[in-house]
Tab-separated table of C-alpha atoms and ligand atoms in Angstrom:
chain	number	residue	atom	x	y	z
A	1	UNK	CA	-9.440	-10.390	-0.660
A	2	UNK	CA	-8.970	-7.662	2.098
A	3	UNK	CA	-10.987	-7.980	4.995
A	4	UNK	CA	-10.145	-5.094	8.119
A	5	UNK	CA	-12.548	-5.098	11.045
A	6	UNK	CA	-12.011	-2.503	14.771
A	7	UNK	CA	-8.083	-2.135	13.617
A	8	UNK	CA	-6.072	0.188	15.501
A	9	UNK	CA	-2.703	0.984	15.786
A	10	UNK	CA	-0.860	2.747	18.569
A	11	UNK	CA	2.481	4.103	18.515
A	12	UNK	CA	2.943	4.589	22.379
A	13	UNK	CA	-0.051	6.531	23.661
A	14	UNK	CA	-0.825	7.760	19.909
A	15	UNK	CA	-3.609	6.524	18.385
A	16	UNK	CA	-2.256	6.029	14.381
A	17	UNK	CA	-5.515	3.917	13.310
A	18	UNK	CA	-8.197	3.763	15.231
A	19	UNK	CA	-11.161	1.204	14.652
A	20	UNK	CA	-10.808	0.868	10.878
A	21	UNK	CA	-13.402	-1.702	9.331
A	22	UNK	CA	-13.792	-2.478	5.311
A	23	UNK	CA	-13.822	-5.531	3.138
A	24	UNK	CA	-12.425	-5.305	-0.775
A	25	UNK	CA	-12.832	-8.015	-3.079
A	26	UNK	CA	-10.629	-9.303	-5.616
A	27	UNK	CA	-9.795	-6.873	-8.719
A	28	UNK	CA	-10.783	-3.653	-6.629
A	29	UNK	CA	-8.789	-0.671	-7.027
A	30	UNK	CA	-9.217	1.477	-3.892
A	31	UNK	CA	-7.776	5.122	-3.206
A	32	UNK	CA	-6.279	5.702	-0.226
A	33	UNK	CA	-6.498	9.164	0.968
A	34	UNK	CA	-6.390	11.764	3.838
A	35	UNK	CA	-4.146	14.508	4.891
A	36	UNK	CA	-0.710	13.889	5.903
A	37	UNK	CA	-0.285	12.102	9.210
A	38	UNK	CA	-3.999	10.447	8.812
A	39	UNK	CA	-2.047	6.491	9.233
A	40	UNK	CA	-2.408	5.500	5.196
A	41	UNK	CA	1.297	4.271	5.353
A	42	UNK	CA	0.226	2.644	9.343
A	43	UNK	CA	-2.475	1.175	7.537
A	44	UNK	CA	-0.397	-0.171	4.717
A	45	UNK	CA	2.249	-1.183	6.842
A	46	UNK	CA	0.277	-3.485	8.898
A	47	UNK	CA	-1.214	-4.881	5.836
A	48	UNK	CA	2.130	-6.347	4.202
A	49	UNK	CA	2.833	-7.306	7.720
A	50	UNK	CA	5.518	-5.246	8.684
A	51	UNK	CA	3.563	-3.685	11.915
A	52	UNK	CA	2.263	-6.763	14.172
A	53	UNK	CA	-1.909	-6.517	14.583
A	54	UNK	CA	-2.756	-4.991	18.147
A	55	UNK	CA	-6.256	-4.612	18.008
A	56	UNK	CA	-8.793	-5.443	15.976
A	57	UNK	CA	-8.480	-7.969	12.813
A	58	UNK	CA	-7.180	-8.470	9.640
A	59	UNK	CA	-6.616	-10.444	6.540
A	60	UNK	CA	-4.716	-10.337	3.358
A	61	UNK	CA	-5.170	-12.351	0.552
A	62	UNK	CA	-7.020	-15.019	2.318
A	63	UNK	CA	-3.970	-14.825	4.970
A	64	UNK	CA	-5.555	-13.694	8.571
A	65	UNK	CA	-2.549	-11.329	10.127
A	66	UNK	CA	-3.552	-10.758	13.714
A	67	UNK	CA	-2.788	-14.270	13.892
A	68	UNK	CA	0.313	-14.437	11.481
A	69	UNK	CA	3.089	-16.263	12.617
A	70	UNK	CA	6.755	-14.712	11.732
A	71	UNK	CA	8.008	-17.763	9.410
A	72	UNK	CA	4.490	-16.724	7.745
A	73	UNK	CA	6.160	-13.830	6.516
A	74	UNK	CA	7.174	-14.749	3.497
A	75	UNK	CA	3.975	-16.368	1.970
A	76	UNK	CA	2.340	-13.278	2.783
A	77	UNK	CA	5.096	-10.982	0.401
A	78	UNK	CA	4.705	-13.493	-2.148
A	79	UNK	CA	1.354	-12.641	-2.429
A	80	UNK	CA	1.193	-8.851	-1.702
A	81	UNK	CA	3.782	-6.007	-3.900
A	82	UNK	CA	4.517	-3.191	-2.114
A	83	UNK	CA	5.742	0.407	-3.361
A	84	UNK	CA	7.392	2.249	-0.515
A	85	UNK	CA	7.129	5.928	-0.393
A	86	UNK	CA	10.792	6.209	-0.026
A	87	UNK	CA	11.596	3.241	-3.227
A	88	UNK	CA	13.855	1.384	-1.165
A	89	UNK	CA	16.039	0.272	-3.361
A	90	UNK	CA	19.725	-0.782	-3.776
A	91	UNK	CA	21.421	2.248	-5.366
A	92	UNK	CA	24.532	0.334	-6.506
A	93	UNK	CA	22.955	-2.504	-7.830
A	94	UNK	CA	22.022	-1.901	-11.507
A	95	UNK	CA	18.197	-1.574	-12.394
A	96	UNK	CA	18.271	-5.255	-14.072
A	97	UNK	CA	19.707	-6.678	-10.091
A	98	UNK	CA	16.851	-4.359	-8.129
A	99	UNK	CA	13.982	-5.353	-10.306
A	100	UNK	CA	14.989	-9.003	-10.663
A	101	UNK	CA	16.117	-9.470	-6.459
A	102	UNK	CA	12.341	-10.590	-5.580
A	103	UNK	CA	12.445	-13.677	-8.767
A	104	UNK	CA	15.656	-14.564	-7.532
A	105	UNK	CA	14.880	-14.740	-3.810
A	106	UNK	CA	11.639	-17.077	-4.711
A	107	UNK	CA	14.006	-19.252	-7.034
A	108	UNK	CA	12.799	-18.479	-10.642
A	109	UNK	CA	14.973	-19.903	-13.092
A	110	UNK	CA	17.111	-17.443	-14.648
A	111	UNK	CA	15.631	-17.457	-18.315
A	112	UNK	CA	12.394	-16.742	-16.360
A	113	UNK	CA	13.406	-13.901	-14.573
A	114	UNK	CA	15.108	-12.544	-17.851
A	115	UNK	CA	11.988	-12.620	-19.513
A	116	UNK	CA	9.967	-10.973	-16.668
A	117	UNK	CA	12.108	-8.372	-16.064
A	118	UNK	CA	12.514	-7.140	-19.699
A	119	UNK	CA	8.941	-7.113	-19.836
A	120	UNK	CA	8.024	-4.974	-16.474
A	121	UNK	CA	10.846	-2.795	-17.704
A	122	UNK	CA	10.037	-2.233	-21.157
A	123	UNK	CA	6.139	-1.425	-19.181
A	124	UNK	CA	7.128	1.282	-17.249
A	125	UNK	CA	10.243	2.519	-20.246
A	126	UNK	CA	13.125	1.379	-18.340
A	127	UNK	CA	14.441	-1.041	-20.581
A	128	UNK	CA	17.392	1.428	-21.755
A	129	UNK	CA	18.474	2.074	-18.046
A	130	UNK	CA	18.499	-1.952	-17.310
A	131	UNK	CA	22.475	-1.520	-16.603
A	132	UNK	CA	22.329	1.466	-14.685
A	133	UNK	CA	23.386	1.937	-11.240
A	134	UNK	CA	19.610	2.977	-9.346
A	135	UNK	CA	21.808	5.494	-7.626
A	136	UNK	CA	22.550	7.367	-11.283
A	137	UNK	CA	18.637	7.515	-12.020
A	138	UNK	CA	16.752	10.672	-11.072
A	139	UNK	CA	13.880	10.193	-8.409
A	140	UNK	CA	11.474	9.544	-10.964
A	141	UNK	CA	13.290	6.591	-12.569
A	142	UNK	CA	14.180	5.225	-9.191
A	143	UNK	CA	10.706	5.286	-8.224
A	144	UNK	CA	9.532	3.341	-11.651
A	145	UNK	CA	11.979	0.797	-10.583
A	146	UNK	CA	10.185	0.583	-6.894
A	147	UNK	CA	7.063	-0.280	-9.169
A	148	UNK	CA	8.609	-2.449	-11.769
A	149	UNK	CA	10.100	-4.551	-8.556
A	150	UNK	CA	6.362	-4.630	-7.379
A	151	UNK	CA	4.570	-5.653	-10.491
A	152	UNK	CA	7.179	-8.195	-11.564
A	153	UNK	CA	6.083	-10.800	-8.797
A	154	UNK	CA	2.682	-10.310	-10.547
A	155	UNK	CA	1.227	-10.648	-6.624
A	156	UNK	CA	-2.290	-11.079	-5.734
A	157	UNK	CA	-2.486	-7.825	-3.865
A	158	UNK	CA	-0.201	-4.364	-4.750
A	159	UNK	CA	-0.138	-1.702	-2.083
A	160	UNK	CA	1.128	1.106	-2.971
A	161	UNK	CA	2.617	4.649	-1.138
A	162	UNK	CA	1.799	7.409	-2.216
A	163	UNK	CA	4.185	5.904	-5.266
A	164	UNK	CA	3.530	9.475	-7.975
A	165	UNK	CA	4.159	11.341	-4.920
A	166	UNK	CA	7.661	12.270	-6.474
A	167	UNK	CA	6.486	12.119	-10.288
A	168	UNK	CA	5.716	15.152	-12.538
A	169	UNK	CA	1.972	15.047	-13.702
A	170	UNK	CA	2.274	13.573	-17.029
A	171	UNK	CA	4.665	10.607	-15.328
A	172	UNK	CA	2.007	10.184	-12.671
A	173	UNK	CA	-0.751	9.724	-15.072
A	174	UNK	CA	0.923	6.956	-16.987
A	175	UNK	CA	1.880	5.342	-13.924
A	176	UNK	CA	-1.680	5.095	-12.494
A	177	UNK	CA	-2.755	3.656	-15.816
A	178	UNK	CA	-0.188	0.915	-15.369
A	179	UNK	CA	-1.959	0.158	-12.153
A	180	UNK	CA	-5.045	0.375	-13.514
A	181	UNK	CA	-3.736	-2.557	-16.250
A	182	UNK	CA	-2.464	-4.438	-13.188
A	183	UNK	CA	-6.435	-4.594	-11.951
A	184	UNK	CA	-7.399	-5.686	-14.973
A	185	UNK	CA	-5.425	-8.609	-14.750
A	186	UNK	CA	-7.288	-9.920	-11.796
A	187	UNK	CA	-5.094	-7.774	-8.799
A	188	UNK	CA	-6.776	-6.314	-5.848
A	189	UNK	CA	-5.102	-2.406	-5.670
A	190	UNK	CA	-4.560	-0.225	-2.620
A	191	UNK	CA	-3.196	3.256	-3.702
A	192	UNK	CA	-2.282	6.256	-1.325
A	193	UNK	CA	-2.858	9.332	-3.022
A	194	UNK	CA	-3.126	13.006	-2.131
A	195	UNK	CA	-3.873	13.863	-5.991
A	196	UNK	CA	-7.181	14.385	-6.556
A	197	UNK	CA	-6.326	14.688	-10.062
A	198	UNK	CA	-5.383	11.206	-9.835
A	199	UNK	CA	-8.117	10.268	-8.259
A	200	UNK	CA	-10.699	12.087	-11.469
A	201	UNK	CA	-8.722	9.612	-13.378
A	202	UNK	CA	-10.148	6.265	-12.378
A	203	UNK	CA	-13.463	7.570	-11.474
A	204	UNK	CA	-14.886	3.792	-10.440
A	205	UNK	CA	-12.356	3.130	-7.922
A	206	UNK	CA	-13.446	2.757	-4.063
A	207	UNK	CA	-12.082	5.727	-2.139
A	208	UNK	CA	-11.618	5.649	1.579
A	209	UNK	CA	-10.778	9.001	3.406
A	210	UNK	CA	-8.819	8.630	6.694
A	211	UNK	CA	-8.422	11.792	8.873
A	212	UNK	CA	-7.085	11.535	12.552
A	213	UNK	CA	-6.429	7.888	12.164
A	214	UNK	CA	-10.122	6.748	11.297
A	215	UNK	CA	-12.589	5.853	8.094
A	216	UNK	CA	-14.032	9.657	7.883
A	217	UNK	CA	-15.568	8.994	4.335
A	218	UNK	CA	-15.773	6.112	1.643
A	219	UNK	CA	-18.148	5.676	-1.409
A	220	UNK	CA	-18.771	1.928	-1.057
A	221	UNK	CA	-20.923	0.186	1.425
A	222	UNK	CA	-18.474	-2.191	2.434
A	223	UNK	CA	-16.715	0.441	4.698
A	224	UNK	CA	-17.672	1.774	8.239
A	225	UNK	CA	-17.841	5.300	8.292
A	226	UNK	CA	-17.081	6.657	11.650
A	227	UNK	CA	-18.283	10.212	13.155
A	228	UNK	CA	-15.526	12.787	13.576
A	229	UNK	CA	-14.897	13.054	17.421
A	230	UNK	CA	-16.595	16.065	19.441
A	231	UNK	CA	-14.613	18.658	19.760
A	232	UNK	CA	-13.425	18.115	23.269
A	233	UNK	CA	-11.793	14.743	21.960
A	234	UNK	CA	-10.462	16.515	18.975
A	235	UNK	CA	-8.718	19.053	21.641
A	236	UNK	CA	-6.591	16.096	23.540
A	237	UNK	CA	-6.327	14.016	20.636
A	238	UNK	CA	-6.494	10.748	22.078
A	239	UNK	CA	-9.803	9.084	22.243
A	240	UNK	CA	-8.975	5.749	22.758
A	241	UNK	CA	-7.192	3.861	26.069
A	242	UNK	CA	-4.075	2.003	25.513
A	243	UNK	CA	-4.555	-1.325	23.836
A	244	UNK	CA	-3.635	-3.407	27.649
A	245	UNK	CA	-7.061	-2.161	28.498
A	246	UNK	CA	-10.573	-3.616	28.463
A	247	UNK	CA	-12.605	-1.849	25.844
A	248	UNK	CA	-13.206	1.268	25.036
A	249	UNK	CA	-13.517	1.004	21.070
A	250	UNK	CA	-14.290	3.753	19.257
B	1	ADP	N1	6.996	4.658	14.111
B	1	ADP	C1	6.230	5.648	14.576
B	1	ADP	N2	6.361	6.100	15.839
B	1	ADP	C2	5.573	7.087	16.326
B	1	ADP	N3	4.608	7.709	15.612
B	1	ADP	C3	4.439	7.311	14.346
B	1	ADP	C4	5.227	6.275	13.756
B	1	ADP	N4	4.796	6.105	12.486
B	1	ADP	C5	3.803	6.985	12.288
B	1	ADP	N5	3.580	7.724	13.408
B	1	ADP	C6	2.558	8.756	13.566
B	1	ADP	O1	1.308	8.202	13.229
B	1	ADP	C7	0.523	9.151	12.506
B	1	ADP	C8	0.101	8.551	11.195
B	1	ADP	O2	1.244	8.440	10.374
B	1	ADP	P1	1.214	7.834	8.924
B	1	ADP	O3	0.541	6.535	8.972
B	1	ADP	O4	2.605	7.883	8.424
B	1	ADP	O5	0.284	8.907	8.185
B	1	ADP	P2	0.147	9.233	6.620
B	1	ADP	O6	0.817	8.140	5.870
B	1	ADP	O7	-1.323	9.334	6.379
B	1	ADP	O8	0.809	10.559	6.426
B	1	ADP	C9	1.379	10.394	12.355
B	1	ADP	O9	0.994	11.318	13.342
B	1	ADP	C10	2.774	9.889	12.580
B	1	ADP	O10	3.584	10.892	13.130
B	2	MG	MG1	2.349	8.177	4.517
């Protein structure tokens, strides 16, 4: 369902991914974790396609992206839900308009969309708010909205930011259950996550550790563990030459 192989990401000289390989099949739930700055949203990003491939491969939901064309866009976000870290979503449009804008876009008819969105909402216990201006919900409702928006395409593939990152405990616990519910349905799951409470929760998901822009740790074979660089490397932090060059993978 997700196949990565030697991806790496630069952001001028700095190396954001670097030579990132693993495969998940369809229904896994993996945890994606690492300290802050490790590329989890990079990685993310150029999974829903909104970073173009540089090096290396990937594919999405049996879409390959280092080949993606941009009017492929779209068939690619009807198939993959995304939770941004930061929600994006419309603060004066009522919850009811920011949870129903990706059924409208793909042309649902409205009794359809009606129906889907009072039963995402009444999921995640927004279906008193579905009037509401986003803007007058506190972060925590706004970011259940981000999720309801997600789940309500019922895509193949749900990536998700660090979405309980602004959620008190007991909020982020239900929240990851939700998820949870969405793999049992038959979704392949890609969660960013400091918590390692969280994490205790759904103790048979895959876990893959980035640190320094590479696969440092995972607990499934399908993932390419790389060696932490020597300590020179660490020291000038770059260990790979710009992608224009020949070679020099990791
Ligand atoms: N658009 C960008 N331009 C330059 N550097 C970036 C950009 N986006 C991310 N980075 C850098 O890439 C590294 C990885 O970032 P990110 O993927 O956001 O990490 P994480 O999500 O794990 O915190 C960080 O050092 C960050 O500063
Ligand atoms: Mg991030």
């Amino acid at each position: 369902m997700i196949h990565v192989r030697h991806l790496s990401h630069t952001f001028g000289s700095y190396w954001a991914l670097k030579d990132c390989t693993f495969s998940l099949e369809k229904g896994d739930f993996l945890f994606l974790s690492g300290p802050s700055g490790a590329g989890k949203s990079t990685l993310l990003r150029l999974l829903y396609g909104a970073l173009p491939v540089q090096r290396g491969e990937a594919s999405v939901a049996d879409m390959p992206l280092h080949t993606l064309k941009h009017r492929q866009l779209p068939a690619l976000r009807r198939k993959v839900g995304v939770v941004f870290q930061d929600f994006k979503i419309l603060p004066i449009r009522t919850v009811n308009e920011n949870i129903a804008l990706p059924l409208e876009v793909r042309g649902l008819a409205p009794q359809q969309v009606v129906r889907r969105v009072r039963a995402v909402a009444r999921a995640l216990g927004l279906e008193n708010h579905l009037e509401t201006p986003c803007g007058a919900l506190s972060g925590g409702e706004q970011q259940r909205v981000a999720i309801a928006r997600a789940f309500v395409m019922n895509p193949q593939v749900l990536l998700a930011d660090e979405p309980t990152g602004n959620l008190d405990t007991h909020l982020s616990f239900r929240l990851m259950e939700l998820f949870k519910q969405f793999q049992a349905y038959g979704a392949t799951v890609i969660f960013a996550t400091h918590s390692k409470e969280l994490m205790k929760r759904h103790p048979q998901a895959k876990i893959l550790w980035l640190e320094d822009g590479a696969v440092r740790d995972a607990n499934w074979p399908g993932a390419r563990i790389l060696k932490a660089p020597r300590h020179r490397e660490r020291e000038h932090g770059i260990t790979l030459p710009p992608p224009d060059t020949e070679g020099g993978r990791l």
